[in-house]
mmCIF file of N, CA and C in Angstrom:
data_model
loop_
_atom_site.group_PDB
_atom_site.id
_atom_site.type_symbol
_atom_site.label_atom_id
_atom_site.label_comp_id
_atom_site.label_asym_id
_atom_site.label_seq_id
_atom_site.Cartn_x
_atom_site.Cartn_y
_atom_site.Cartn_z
ATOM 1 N N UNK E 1 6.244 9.679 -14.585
ATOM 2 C CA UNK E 1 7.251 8.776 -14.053
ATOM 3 C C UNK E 1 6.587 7.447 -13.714
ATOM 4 N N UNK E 2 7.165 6.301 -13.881
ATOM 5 C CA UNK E 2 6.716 5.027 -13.809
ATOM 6 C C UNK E 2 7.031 4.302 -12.632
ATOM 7 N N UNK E 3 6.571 3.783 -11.761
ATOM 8 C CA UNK E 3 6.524 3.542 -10.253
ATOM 9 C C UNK E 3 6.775 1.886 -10.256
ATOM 10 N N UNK E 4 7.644 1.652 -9.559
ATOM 11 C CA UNK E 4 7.872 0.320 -8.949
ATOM 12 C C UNK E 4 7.463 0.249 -7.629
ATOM 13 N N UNK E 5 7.251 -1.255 -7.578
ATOM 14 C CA UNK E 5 6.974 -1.344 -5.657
ATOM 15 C C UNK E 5 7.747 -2.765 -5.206
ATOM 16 N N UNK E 6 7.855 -2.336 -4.027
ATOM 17 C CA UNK E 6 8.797 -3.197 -3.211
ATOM 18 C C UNK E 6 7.423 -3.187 -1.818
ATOM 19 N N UNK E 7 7.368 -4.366 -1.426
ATOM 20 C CA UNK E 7 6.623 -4.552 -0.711
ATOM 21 C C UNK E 7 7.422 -5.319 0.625
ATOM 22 N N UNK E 8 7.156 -4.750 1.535
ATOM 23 C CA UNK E 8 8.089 -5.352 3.253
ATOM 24 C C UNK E 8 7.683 -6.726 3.154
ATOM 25 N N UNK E 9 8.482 -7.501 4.228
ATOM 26 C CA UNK E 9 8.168 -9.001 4.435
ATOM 27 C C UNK E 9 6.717 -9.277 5.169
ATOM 28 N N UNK E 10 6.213 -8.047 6.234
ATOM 29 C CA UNK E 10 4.819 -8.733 6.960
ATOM 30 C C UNK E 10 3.604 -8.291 6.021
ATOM 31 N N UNK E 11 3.522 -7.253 5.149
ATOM 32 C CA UNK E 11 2.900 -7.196 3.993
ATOM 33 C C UNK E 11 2.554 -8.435 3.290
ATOM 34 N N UNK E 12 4.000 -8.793 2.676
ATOM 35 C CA UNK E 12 4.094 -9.840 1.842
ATOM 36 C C UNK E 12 3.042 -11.135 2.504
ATOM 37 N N UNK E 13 3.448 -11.176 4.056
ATOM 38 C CA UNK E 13 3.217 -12.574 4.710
ATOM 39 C C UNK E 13 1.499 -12.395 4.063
ATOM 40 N N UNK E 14 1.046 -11.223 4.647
ATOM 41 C CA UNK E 14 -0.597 -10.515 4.552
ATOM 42 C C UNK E 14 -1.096 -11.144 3.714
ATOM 43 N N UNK E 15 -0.114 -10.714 2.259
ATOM 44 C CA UNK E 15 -1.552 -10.699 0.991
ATOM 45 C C UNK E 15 -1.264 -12.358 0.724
ATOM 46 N N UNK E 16 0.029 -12.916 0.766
ATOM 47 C CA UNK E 16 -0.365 -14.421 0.829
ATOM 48 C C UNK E 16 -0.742 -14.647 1.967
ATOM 49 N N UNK E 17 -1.704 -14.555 2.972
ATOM 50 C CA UNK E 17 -2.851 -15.251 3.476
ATOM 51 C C UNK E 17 -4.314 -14.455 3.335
ATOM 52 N N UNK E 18 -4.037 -13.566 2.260
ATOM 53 C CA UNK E 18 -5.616 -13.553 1.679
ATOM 54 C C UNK E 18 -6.562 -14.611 1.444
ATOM 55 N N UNK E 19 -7.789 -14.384 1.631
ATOM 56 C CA UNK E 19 -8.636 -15.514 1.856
ATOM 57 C C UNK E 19 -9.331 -15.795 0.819
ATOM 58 N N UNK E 20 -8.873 -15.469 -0.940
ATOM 59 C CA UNK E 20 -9.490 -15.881 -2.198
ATOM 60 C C UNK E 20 -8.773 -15.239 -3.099
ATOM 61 N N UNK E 21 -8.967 -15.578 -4.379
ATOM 62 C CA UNK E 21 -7.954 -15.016 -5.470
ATOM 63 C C UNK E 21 -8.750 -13.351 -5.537
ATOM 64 N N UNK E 22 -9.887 -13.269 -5.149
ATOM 65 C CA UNK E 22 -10.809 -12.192 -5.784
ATOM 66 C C UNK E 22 -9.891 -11.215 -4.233
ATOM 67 N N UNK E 23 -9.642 -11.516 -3.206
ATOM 68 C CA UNK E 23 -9.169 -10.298 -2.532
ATOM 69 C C UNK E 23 -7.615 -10.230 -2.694
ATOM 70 N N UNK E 24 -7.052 -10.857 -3.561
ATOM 71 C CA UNK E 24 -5.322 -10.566 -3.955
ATOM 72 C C UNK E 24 -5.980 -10.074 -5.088
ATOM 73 N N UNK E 25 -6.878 -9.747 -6.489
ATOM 74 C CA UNK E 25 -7.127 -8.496 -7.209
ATOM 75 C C UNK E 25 -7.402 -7.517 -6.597
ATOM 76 N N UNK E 26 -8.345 -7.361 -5.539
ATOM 77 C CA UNK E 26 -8.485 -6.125 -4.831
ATOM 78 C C UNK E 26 -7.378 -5.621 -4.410
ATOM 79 N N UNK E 27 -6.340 -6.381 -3.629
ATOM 80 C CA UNK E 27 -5.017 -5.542 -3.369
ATOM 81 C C UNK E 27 -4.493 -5.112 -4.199
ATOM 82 N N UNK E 28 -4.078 -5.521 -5.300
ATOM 83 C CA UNK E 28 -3.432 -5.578 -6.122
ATOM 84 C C UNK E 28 -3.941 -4.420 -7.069
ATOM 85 N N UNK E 29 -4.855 -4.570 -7.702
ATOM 86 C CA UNK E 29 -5.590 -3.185 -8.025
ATOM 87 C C UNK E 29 -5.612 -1.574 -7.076
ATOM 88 N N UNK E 30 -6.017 -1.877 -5.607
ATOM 89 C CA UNK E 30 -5.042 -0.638 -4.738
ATOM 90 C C UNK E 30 -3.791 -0.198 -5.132
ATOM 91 N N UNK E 31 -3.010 -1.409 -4.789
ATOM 92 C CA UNK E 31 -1.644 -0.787 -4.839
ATOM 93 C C UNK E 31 -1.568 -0.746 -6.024
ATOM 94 N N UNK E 32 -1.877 -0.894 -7.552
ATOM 95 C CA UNK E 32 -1.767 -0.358 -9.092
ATOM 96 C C UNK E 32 -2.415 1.195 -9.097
ATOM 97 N N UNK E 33 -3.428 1.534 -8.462
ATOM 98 C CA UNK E 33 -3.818 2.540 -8.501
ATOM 99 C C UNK E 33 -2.994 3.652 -7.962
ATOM 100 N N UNK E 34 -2.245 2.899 -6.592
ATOM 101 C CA UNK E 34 -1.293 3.909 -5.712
ATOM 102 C C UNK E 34 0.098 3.868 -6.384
ATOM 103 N N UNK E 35 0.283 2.917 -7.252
ATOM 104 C CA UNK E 35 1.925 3.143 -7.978
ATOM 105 C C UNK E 35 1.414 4.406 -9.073
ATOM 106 N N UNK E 36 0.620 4.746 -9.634
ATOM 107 C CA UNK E 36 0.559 5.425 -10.561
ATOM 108 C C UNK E 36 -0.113 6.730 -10.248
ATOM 109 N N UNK E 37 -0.086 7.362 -8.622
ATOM 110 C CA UNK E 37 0.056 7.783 -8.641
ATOM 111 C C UNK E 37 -0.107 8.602 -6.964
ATOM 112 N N UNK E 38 1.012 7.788 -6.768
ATOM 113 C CA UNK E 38 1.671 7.648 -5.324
ATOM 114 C C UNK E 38 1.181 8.951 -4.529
ATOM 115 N N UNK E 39 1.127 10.244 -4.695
ATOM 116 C CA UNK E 39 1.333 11.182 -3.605
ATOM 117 C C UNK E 39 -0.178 11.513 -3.870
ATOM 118 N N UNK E 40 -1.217 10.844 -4.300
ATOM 119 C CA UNK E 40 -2.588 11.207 -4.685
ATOM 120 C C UNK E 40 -3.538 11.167 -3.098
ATOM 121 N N UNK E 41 -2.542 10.125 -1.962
ATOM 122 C CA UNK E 41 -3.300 9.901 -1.068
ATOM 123 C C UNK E 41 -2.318 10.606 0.076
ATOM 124 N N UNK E 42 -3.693 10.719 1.181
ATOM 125 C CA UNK E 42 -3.083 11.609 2.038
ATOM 126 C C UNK E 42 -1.657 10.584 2.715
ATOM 127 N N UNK E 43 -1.246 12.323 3.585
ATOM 128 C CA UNK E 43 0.158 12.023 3.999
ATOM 129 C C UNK E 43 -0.072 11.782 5.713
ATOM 130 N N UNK E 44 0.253 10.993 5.998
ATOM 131 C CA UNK E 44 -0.367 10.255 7.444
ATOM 132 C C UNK E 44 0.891 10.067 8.489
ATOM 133 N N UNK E 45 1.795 10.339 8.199
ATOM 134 C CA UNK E 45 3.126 10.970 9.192
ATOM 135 C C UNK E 45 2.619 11.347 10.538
ATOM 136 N N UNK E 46 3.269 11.206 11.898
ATOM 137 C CA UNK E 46 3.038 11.751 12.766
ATOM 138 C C UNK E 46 4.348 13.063 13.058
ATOM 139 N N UNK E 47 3.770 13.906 13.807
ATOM 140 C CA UNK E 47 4.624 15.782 13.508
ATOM 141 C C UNK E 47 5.786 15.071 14.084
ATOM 142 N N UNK E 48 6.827 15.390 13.386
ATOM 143 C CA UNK E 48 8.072 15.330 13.463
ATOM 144 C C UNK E 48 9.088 14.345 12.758
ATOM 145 N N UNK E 49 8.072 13.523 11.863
ATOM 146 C CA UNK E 49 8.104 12.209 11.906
ATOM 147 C C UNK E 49 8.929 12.300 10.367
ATOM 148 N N UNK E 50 10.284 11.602 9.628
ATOM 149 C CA UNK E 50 11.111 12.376 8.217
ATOM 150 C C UNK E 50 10.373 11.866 7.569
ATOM 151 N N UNK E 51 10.199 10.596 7.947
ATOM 152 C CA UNK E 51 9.541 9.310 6.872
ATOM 153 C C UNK E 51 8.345 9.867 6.159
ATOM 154 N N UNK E 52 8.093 9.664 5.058
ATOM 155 C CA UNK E 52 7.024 10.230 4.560
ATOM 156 C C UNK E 52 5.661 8.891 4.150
ATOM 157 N N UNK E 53 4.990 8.895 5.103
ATOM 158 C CA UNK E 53 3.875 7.503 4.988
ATOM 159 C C UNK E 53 2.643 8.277 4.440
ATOM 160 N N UNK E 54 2.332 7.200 3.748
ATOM 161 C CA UNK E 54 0.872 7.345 3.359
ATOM 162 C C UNK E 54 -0.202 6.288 3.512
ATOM 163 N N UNK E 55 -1.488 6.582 3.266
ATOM 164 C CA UNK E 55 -2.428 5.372 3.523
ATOM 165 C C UNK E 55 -3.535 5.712 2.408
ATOM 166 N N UNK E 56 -4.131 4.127 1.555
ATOM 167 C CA UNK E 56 -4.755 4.397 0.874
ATOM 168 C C UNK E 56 -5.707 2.952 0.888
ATOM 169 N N UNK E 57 -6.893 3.692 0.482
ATOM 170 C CA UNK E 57 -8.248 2.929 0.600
ATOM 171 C C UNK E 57 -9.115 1.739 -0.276
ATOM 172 N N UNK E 58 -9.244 1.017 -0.330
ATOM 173 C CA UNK E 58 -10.257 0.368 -1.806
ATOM 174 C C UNK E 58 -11.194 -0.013 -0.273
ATOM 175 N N UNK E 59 -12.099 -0.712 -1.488
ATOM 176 C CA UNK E 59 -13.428 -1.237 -0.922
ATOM 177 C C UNK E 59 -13.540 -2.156 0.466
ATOM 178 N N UNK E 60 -12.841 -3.222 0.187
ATOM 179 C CA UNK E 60 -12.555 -3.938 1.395
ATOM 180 C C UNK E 60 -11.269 -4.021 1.658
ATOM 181 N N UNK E 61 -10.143 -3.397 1.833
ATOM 182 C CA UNK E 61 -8.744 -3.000 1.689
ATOM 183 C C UNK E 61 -8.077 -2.100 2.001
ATOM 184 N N UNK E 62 -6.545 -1.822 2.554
ATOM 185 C CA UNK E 62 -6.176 -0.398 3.023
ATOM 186 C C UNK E 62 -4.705 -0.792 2.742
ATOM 187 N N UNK E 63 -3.878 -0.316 2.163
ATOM 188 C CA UNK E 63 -2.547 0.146 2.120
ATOM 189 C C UNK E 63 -1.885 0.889 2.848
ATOM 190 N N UNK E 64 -0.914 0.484 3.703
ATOM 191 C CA UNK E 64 0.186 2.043 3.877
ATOM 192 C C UNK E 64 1.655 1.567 3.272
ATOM 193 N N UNK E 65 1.858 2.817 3.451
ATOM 194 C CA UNK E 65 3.329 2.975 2.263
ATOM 195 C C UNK E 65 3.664 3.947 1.928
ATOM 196 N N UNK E 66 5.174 4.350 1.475
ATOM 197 C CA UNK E 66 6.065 5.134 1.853
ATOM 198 C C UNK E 66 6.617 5.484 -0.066
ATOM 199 N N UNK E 67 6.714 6.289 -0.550
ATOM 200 C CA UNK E 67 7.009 6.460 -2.031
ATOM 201 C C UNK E 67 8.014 6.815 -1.698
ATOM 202 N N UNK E 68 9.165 6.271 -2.681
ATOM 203 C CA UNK E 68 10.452 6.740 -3.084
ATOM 204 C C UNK E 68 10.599 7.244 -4.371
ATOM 205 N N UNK E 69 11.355 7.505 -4.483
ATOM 206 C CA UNK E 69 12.291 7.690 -5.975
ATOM 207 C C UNK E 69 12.044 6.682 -6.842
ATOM 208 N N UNK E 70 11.099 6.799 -7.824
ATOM 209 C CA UNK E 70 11.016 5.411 -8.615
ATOM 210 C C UNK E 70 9.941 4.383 -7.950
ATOM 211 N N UNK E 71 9.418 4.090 -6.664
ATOM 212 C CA UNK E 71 8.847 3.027 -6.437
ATOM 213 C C UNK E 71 8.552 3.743 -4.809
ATOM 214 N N UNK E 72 7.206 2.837 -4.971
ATOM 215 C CA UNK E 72 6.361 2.831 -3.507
ATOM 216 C C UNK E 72 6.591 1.526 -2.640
ATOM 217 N N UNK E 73 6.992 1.784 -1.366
ATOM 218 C CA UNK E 73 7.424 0.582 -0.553
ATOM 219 C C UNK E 73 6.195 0.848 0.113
ATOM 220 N N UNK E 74 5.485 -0.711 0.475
ATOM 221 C CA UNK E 74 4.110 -1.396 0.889
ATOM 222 C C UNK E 74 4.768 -1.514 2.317
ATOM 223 N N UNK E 75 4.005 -0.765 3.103
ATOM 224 C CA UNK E 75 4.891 -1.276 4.614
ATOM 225 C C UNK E 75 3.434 -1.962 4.895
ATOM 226 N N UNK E 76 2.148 -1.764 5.157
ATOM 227 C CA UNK E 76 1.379 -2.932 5.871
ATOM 228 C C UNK E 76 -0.019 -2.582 4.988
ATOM 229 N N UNK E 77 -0.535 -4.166 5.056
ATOM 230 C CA UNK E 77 -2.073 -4.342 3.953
ATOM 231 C C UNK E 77 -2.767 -4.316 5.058
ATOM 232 N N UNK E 78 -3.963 -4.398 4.795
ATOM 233 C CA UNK E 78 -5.037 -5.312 5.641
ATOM 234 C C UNK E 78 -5.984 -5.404 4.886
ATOM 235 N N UNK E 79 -7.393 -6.287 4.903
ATOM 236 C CA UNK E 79 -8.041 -6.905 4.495
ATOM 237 C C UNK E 79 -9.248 -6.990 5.468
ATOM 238 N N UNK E 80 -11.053 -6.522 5.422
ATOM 239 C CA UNK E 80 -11.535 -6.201 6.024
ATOM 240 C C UNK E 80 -12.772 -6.965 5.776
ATOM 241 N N UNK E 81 -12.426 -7.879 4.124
ATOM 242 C CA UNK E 81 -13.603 -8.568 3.787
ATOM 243 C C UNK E 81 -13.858 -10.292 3.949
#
């Protein structure tokens, strides 16, 4: 199945104020890695919690986000480099 992403507005704000073109490939390469194959990273929910969140790693970089039907919604980046 082929994965779309929808990314939230404070995400969005995030990766446009990345601090070089070389750390918007690093995101960007995360989240390509996590559209293709969304449930690969752990499930980071707190007990009780419906929403189904996840969080995923690159080098200087971290994703969380929530997979749907068709597409992974980017709820927050960060940037560590």
């Amino acid at each position: 199945m082929q994965y779309g992403v929808v990314v939230e507005e404070l995400a969005g704000e995030v990766m446009a104020e990345l601090p070089s073109d070389q750390a918007r490939k690093e995101v960007l390469a995360l989240i390509e890695t996590v559209r293709m194959g969304p449930r690969a990273w752990p499930d980071v929910r707190d007990a009780g919690a419906w929403e189904e969140i996840r969080e995923a790693f690159g080098r200087r970089c971290w994703i969380q986000y929530m997979p749907h039907a068709g597409a992974i919604e980017i709820r927050e980046l960060g940037w560590v480099g």
